[in-house]
């Protein structure tokens, strides 16, 4: 067995804090979004969509870019509004985009999964939720058992919205919790009581939703290991089917509203790591299975089954059992991923509305994938999902590109300074158990674009 040194030692400093603070992408795509460029246009994307086959499976992502309050920790493309008029105008444009994309596909492909994100999808009025669901099912060919997941803000929910979401067939509800500690909530401008959260969980389950996911964060201002553990234990009393524990990404150079958070309140790298380890321990002891880097699921959940069977995948929504190779994003800033490459809509709402209302696609940038990109994307995804990849399978799938990557990995094994936490045995490259929290640093070794451009990233843990 040949081994690399611990992940993260390639950054300045030698202690654990340097490894945990290493700035690396989250790898929900490869290449990552900072490397998208304007060479991919609406006409490029139109051509890619037109190549969809009758039997191809599709996923849809619909981005609702509005909130009725601005959470200071958030790094999503969204804007705050107290008025519904901008939301209504956006919906008119979104319906245009849905018709345009559906017209290009001409019934080809079958939708296996639909995800509503934001922003706050539940900011939509109940009748507009129903209208949107109907528009999507008119424009696209849905499988009878398609999964429909929605991100819910408990502060938005009322009986009419519960009923509307049931009417469009929601099968999974995802609730942003972040933290239940009032001091932490005040510091991030996200006040949401445990009782509110429980009421929403009970409300969706009463309407037949069979899967509930809770999103929580560590590394927030004023959090300690003890306070994070208290939040986790409260969340577990709701018996969620899935739990995602993300590290807060403090990127004030990218999201200016994060400057509202006093950096003196933020835990340091080692404290963040301790919070991550403590939350994972508590959740595993409650009977959940660890999924990839930051997800957990009950053993009978489809996500846990996919992980055990080596079918786990990763996309812009995180870990998923969704195996569709074609993800179509709708709405401002949405990213589509097709076998040919990535295409991203403009994030500017006014530009988006003008473009789609004229019948054009709102694509403003993207990335056309080469054979090398496909090979490296596969290696990075397998590391992020399975903490391992097979050299033999890389060669079988990608031929000469796979051979180059395997040779590159073996060369790095001989370079102590590369530090990736990887070991090789019988042709399989695996992230050591103790280095798994730093798997993003291991994945970064295979990112040929990482040092190009001036992109900045969040901490590894």
Coordinates of C-alpha atoms in Angstrom, one line a residue, residues 4 372 376 379 389 401-415 418 422 429 442-448:
X4 CA -0.1 10.2 0.5
X372 CA -10.7 15.0 -20.3
X376 CA -12.0 14.1 -14.3
X379 CA -13.1 10.8 -10.7
X389 CA -12.3 5.5 -7.4
X401 CA -7.8 10.0 -20.5
X402 CA -8.4 7.5 -17.7
X403 CA -4.8 6.2 -18.0
X404 CA -3.4 9.7 -17.7
X405 CA -5.4 10.4 -14.6
X406 CA -4.4 7.1 -13.0
X407 CA -0.7 7.8 -13.8
X408 CA -1.1 11.3 -12.4
X409 CA -2.5 9.9 -9.2
X410 CA 0.3 7.4 -8.8
X411 CA 2.9 10.1 -9.5
X412 CA 1.3 12.2 -6.7
X413 CA 1.6 9.3 -4.3
X414 CA 5.4 9.8 -4.5
X415 CA 5.2 13.5 -3.8
X418 CA 0.8 16.9 -2.7
X422 CA -5.3 9.0 -0.5
X429 CA -7.5 5.0 -4.8
X442 CA -8.4 15.2 -2.2
X443 CA -10.8 15.9 -5.1
X444 CA -9.0 19.2 -5.8
X445 CA -5.9 17.2 -6.8
X446 CA -7.7 16.2 -10.0
X447 CA -9.0 19.6 -10.8
X448 CA -6.9 20.9 -13.7

